């Protein structure tokens, strides 16, 4: 404990007395540089489709992607994260669409990198859940999610995304050992500068519900993801997850969901001193959005909550609010 004096010599309210003084002593600030915007993609033409579970978030067909990307670029948001809605007719047990070089994500990466060059980063999820008929992130065999067999596919998926121009590969599948395999194969194929953000600490969470609806996997999901995503009762285990992924070559790590896991963000940051990202997931977004919409809480709660991630030690936050609040941060 640092002894700072005592009352009445010391009045902590003095520093809070005026706006300029509060700004002067501020420990953490949120800027647009701290925001990553997720974008949902959909096949077809001229589509900007609303999503029932996520108010004010849309699925965009590639020909209308510029509507949201132009905003992100002019807001100076550093990176977007792409998520495809896949028609159930092309899903199957193995999620083979993930390896189709002409799938929705691949076409979107090419479009964005051609049009926007390096003015914004593109990050892509690596996992099979948008493509499997059972909604799991890996191969399902006799009720089990196969680890090593899944990793082989994830490596291929990563290579294809890198080949399309994806800047950041982000495995969100929680298979063991996938970061090392992906790094090794990226390097072997001359993608030495493609970054990896590992969803190293991803909990089996009910807060993902609206997202699963947005990508069309919710009604398909057989069972739950508890055999690969982490148990929300655990925090020490997150250190082992991060240690492994960092050793295997992750450039940054993600903690997910966000607000209910601030303790974990702080612990990871304190222990590793590496870039840590937080994901304010779909359930958090929709709850906050609806709370504001109904007049229960004020819009200023968004920045308050996002700042809490910075306070906990996150370098940036993946948030569906990114474009909506960017102007308030200027
Ligand atoms: C799937 C994936 C999920 C999210 C991002 N990638 C859901 C899940 O694991 O079931 C959730 C994001 C959100 O809820 O906003 N690999």
Coordinates of C-alpha atoms and ligand atoms in Angstrom, one line a residue:
X1 CA 0.0 0.0 0.0
X2 CA 1.3 3.4 -0.9
X3 CA 0.7 5.9 1.9
X4 CA -0.5 9.1 0.4
X5 CA -1.4 11.2 3.5
X6 CA -4.4 11.7 5.6
X7 CA -7.5 13.8 5.9
X8 CA -7.9 16.8 6.1
X9 CA -4.5 17.4 4.4
X10 CA -5.5 15.0 1.8
X11 CA -8.8 15.4 0.1
X12 CA -9.2 13.0 -2.8
X13 CA -12.1 15.0 -4.1
X14 CA -9.7 17.9 -5.0
X15 CA -8.5 16.1 -8.1
X16 CA -12.0 15.5 -9.2
X17 CA -13.2 19.0 -9.0
X18 CA -13.1 20.0 -12.6
X19 CA -13.2 18.3 -15.9
X20 CA -9.6 19.4 -16.9
X21 CA -8.3 17.9 -13.6
X22 CA -10.2 14.7 -14.0
X23 CA -8.7 14.4 -17.5
X24 CA -5.3 15.1 -16.2
X25 CA -5.3 12.3 -13.6
X26 CA -7.2 9.8 -15.8
X27 CA -5.6 6.3 -15.7
X28 CA -7.3 4.7 -18.7
X29 CA -8.9 6.0 -21.8
X30 CA -10.8 4.4 -24.5
X31 CA -10.2 5.4 -28.1
X32 CA -11.2 4.0 -31.5
X33 CA -7.8 2.3 -31.7
X34 CA -9.2 -0.1 -29.0
X35 CA -12.1 -1.3 -31.1
X36 CA -12.5 -4.3 -33.4
X37 CA -15.8 -4.5 -35.3
X38 CA -17.4 -7.9 -36.0
X39 CA -19.3 -8.2 -39.4
X40 CA -21.8 -10.8 -40.4
X41 CA -21.8 -11.9 -44.0
X42 CA -24.6 -13.4 -46.1
X43 CA -24.8 -14.8 -49.6
X44 CA -26.8 -13.1 -52.3
X45 CA -27.2 -9.6 -53.7
X46 CA -28.2 -6.3 -52.3
X47 CA -28.8 -7.6 -48.8
X48 CA -28.7 -5.9 -45.5
X49 CA -30.6 -8.3 -43.3
X50 CA -31.6 -7.5 -39.8
X51 CA -30.9 -10.1 -37.1
X52 CA -33.7 -10.9 -34.7
X53 CA -31.4 -11.6 -31.7
X54 CA -29.1 -8.6 -32.3
X55 CA -30.9 -5.2 -32.6
X56 CA -29.1 -2.8 -35.0
X57 CA -26.7 -5.4 -36.3
X58 CA -27.1 -6.7 -39.8
X59 CA -25.9 -9.4 -42.2
X60 CA -24.3 -7.9 -45.3
X61 CA -24.0 -9.4 -48.8
X62 CA -20.6 -8.7 -50.3
X63 CA -22.0 -6.1 -52.7
X64 CA -23.2 -4.0 -49.7
X65 CA -20.2 -4.6 -47.4
X66 CA -18.8 -1.2 -48.3
X67 CA -21.7 0.5 -46.3
X68 CA -20.3 -0.8 -43.0
X69 CA -16.6 -0.9 -44.1
X70 CA -16.6 2.7 -45.3
X71 CA -17.9 3.7 -41.8
X72 CA -15.3 1.6 -40.0
X73 CA -12.5 3.0 -42.1
X74 CA -13.6 6.6 -41.7
X75 CA -14.0 6.0 -38.0
X76 CA -10.4 4.7 -38.0
X77 CA -11.3 1.3 -36.5
X78 CA -8.2 -0.8 -36.8
X79 CA -9.7 -4.1 -37.7
X80 CA -12.9 -6.0 -38.6
X81 CA -13.7 -9.7 -37.8
X82 CA -15.7 -11.6 -40.4
X83 CA -18.4 -14.2 -39.6
X84 CA -20.4 -16.0 -42.3
X85 CA -24.0 -17.0 -42.2
X86 CA -24.0 -20.3 -44.1
X87 CA -27.2 -21.7 -45.7
X88 CA -28.0 -25.0 -44.1
X89 CA -28.1 -26.6 -47.5
X90 CA -24.4 -26.4 -47.8
X91 CA -23.6 -27.5 -44.3
X92 CA -22.6 -31.1 -43.6
X93 CA -21.2 -33.3 -40.9
X94 CA -17.5 -32.5 -41.8
X95 CA -18.0 -28.8 -42.4
X96 CA -16.3 -29.1 -45.8
X97 CA -17.5 -25.7 -47.0
X98 CA -14.8 -24.3 -44.6
X99 CA -12.2 -25.5 -47.2
X100 CA -14.0 -24.1 -50.2
X101 CA -11.6 -21.5 -51.6
X102 CA -14.6 -19.7 -53.0
X103 CA -16.7 -19.6 -49.9
X104 CA -18.4 -16.5 -48.6
X105 CA -15.5 -15.6 -46.2
X106 CA -12.9 -16.1 -48.9
X107 CA -14.7 -13.8 -51.3
X108 CA -15.2 -11.2 -48.6
X109 CA -11.6 -11.1 -47.7
X110 CA -10.5 -10.7 -51.3
X111 CA -13.1 -7.9 -51.8
X112 CA -12.1 -6.0 -48.7
X113 CA -8.3 -6.3 -49.2
X114 CA -8.6 -5.3 -52.9
X115 CA -10.8 -2.3 -52.1
X116 CA -9.4 -1.1 -48.7
X117 CA -5.8 -2.4 -49.0
X118 CA -4.1 -1.9 -45.7
X119 CA -6.3 0.8 -44.3
X120 CA -8.0 -1.7 -42.1
X121 CA -7.1 -5.2 -40.8
X122 CA -9.1 -8.3 -41.5
X123 CA -9.4 -11.0 -38.9
X124 CA -11.1 -14.3 -39.6
X125 CA -12.4 -16.9 -37.2
X126 CA -11.0 -20.4 -37.7
X127 CA -13.5 -23.0 -36.5
X128 CA -16.0 -25.3 -38.2
X129 CA -19.2 -24.2 -36.5
X130 CA -20.5 -22.0 -39.3
X131 CA -20.2 -25.0 -41.7
X132 CA -21.2 -28.1 -39.7
X133 CA -24.7 -29.6 -39.7
X134 CA -24.3 -30.3 -36.0
X135 CA -23.1 -26.7 -35.1
X136 CA -19.9 -27.8 -33.4
X137 CA -16.5 -26.2 -33.9
X138 CA -14.9 -29.5 -34.7
X139 CA -15.5 -33.0 -36.1
X140 CA -18.2 -34.9 -34.3
X141 CA -17.7 -38.7 -34.1
X142 CA -19.8 -40.9 -31.9
X143 CA -20.7 -38.0 -29.6
X144 CA -17.1 -36.8 -29.2
X145 CA -15.4 -33.8 -30.8
X146 CA -12.2 -35.1 -32.3
X147 CA -9.2 -33.0 -31.5
X148 CA -6.3 -33.9 -33.7
X149 CA -8.4 -34.6 -36.8
X150 CA -10.1 -31.2 -36.4
X151 CA -6.7 -29.5 -36.1
X152 CA -5.7 -30.8 -39.5
X153 CA -8.8 -29.2 -41.0
X154 CA -8.2 -25.9 -39.1
X155 CA -4.7 -25.7 -40.5
X156 CA -6.1 -26.0 -44.1
X157 CA -8.8 -23.4 -43.3
X158 CA -6.1 -21.0 -42.0
X159 CA -3.9 -21.5 -45.0
X160 CA -6.8 -20.7 -47.4
X161 CA -7.8 -17.6 -45.4
X162 CA -4.1 -16.5 -45.4
X163 CA -3.9 -17.1 -49.2
X164 CA -7.0 -14.9 -49.7
X165 CA -5.2 -12.0 -47.9
X166 CA -6.5 -12.4 -44.4
X167 CA -4.2 -10.4 -42.0
X168 CA -5.1 -12.2 -38.8
X169 CA -6.0 -15.8 -38.3
X170 CA -8.1 -16.3 -35.1
X171 CA -8.8 -19.8 -34.1
X172 CA -11.9 -19.8 -31.9
X173 CA -12.4 -23.5 -31.7
X174 CA -10.5 -24.4 -28.5
X175 CA -8.9 -27.5 -29.8
X176 CA -5.6 -28.4 -28.1
X177 CA -2.4 -27.8 -30.1
X178 CA -3.9 -25.9 -33.0
X179 CA -1.9 -22.7 -32.6
X180 CA 1.4 -24.5 -33.0
X181 CA 0.2 -26.4 -36.0
X182 CA -1.2 -23.4 -37.7
X183 CA 1.9 -21.3 -37.0
X184 CA 4.1 -24.0 -38.4
X185 CA 2.1 -24.4 -41.6
X186 CA 1.7 -20.7 -42.1
X187 CA 5.5 -20.3 -41.9
X188 CA 6.1 -23.2 -44.2
X189 CA 3.9 -21.6 -46.8
X190 CA 5.5 -18.2 -46.6
X191 CA 2.8 -16.5 -44.5
X192 CA 5.4 -15.5 -41.9
X193 CA 3.7 -12.2 -41.3
X194 CA 0.2 -13.4 -40.9
X195 CA -0.7 -12.8 -37.3
X196 CA -2.5 -15.2 -35.0
X197 CA -4.9 -14.1 -32.3
X198 CA -5.8 -17.1 -30.3
X199 CA -9.1 -17.3 -28.6
X200 CA -7.1 -18.9 -25.8
X201 CA -9.5 -18.4 -23.0
X202 CA -13.0 -19.1 -24.3
X203 CA -15.6 -20.2 -21.9
X204 CA -18.7 -22.4 -22.6
X205 CA -21.1 -19.5 -22.3
X206 CA -24.8 -18.9 -22.6
X207 CA -23.9 -15.3 -23.7
X208 CA -23.2 -16.6 -27.3
X209 CA -26.9 -17.3 -27.9
X210 CA -27.6 -14.3 -30.2
X211 CA -24.4 -14.9 -32.2
X212 CA -25.4 -18.5 -32.9
X213 CA -28.7 -17.2 -34.2
X214 CA -26.8 -14.6 -36.3
X215 CA -24.7 -17.3 -38.1
X216 CA -27.5 -19.8 -38.2
X217 CA -26.0 -22.5 -36.0
X218 CA -28.3 -22.1 -32.9
X219 CA -31.1 -24.5 -33.9
X220 CA -28.6 -27.0 -35.3
X221 CA -26.3 -27.3 -32.3
X222 CA -26.4 -30.8 -30.8
X223 CA -25.7 -30.7 -27.0
X224 CA -23.2 -28.1 -25.7
X225 CA -19.6 -27.1 -26.2
X226 CA -18.4 -28.0 -22.7
X227 CA -15.9 -30.7 -23.7
X228 CA -13.8 -28.1 -25.5
X229 CA -14.7 -24.6 -24.2
X230 CA -13.7 -23.7 -20.7
X231 CA -15.8 -24.2 -17.5
X232 CA -16.8 -20.8 -16.3
X233 CA -16.1 -21.8 -12.7
X234 CA -12.3 -21.8 -13.5
X235 CA -9.8 -19.0 -13.7
X236 CA -6.4 -20.5 -13.0
X237 CA -6.9 -22.8 -15.9
X238 CA -6.9 -19.8 -18.2
X239 CA -3.2 -19.3 -17.4
X240 CA -2.4 -22.8 -18.7
X241 CA -4.4 -22.1 -21.8
X242 CA -2.5 -18.9 -22.5
X243 CA 0.9 -20.3 -21.6
X244 CA 0.4 -23.1 -24.2
X245 CA -0.8 -20.8 -26.9
X246 CA 1.9 -18.2 -26.4
X247 CA 4.5 -20.9 -26.6
X248 CA 2.9 -22.2 -29.7
X249 CA 3.2 -18.8 -31.4
X250 CA 0.1 -16.8 -30.7
X251 CA 0.7 -13.0 -31.2
X252 CA -2.2 -12.0 -29.1
X253 CA -4.7 -13.8 -27.0
X254 CA -8.5 -13.3 -26.5
X255 CA -10.6 -13.7 -23.4
X256 CA -14.2 -14.3 -24.1
X257 CA -17.0 -13.4 -23.1
X258 CA -16.0 -10.0 -21.8
X259 CA -17.7 -8.3 -18.9
X260 CA -18.4 -11.4 -16.7
X261 CA -14.7 -12.3 -17.1
X262 CA -12.8 -9.1 -16.2
X263 CA -11.0 -10.9 -13.4
X264 CA -9.6 -13.3 -16.0
X265 CA -8.5 -10.5 -18.4
X266 CA -6.6 -8.9 -15.5
X267 CA -5.0 -12.2 -14.4
X268 CA -3.8 -13.0 -17.9
X269 CA -2.4 -9.5 -18.4
X270 CA -0.7 -9.4 -15.0
X271 CA 0.9 -12.8 -15.6
X272 CA 1.9 -12.6 -19.3
X273 CA 2.3 -8.8 -20.2
X274 CA 1.2 -9.6 -23.7
X275 CA -1.5 -8.1 -26.0
X276 CA -4.8 -9.3 -24.5
X277 CA -8.1 -8.7 -26.3
X278 CA -11.5 -9.0 -24.8
X279 CA -14.6 -10.0 -26.7
X280 CA -17.8 -8.3 -25.6
X281 CA -20.0 -11.0 -27.0
X282 CA -23.5 -11.0 -28.6
X283 CA -25.4 -11.7 -25.4
X284 CA -23.7 -8.8 -23.7
X285 CA -24.4 -6.5 -26.7
X286 CA -28.1 -7.3 -26.9
X287 CA -28.6 -7.0 -23.2
X288 CA -27.0 -3.5 -23.1
X289 CA -28.7 -2.4 -26.3
X290 CA -32.1 -3.5 -25.1
X291 CA -31.5 -1.9 -21.7
X292 CA -30.7 1.4 -23.5
X293 CA -33.6 1.1 -25.9
X294 CA -36.1 0.6 -23.1
X295 CA -34.7 3.5 -21.2
X296 CA -33.5 1.3 -18.3
X297 CA -29.9 2.5 -18.7
X298 CA -28.3 5.4 -20.5
X299 CA -26.2 5.2 -23.7
X300 CA -23.2 6.3 -21.7
X301 CA -23.1 2.8 -20.1
X302 CA -21.5 1.5 -23.4
X303 CA -18.3 3.6 -22.9
X304 CA -18.3 2.9 -19.2
X305 CA -18.3 -0.8 -19.8
X306 CA -15.8 -0.7 -22.6
X307 CA -13.5 1.3 -20.4
X308 CA -13.7 -1.4 -17.8
X309 CA -12.0 -3.7 -20.2
X310 CA -9.1 -1.3 -20.5
X311 CA -8.9 -1.0 -16.8
X312 CA -8.7 -4.7 -16.5
X313 CA -5.8 -4.7 -18.9
X314 CA -7.3 -5.4 -22.3
X315 CA -5.5 -3.8 -25.3
X316 CA -8.6 -3.8 -27.4
X317 CA -12.2 -5.0 -27.4
X318 CA -14.2 -6.8 -30.0
X319 CA -17.5 -5.1 -29.9
X320 CA -20.7 -4.8 -32.0
X321 CA -20.9 -1.2 -30.7
X322 CA -17.7 -0.2 -32.5
X323 CA -19.2 1.9 -35.3
X324 CA -22.1 3.1 -33.1
X325 CA -19.8 4.7 -30.5
X326 CA -16.7 5.7 -32.6
X327 CA -18.0 9.3 -32.9
X328 CA -18.4 9.7 -29.2
X329 CA -14.8 8.8 -28.7
X330 CA -13.4 11.7 -30.8
Ligands
LIG1 C1 -17.7 -19.8 -32.9 C2 -17.8 -18.5 -32.3 C3 -18.7 -18.1 -31.4 C4 -18.5 -16.8 -31.2 C5 -17.5 -16.3 -32.0 N1 -17.0 -17.4 -32.7 C6 -19.8 -18.9 -30.7 C7 -19.6 -20.2 -30.1 O1 -18.4 -20.6 -29.8 O2 -20.5 -20.9 -30.0 C8 -19.4 -15.9 -30.2 C9 -19.4 -14.5 -30.5 C10 -20.5 -13.8 -29.8 O3 -21.4 -14.4 -29.1 O4 -20.6 -12.6 -30.1 N2 -16.4 -20.4 -33.1

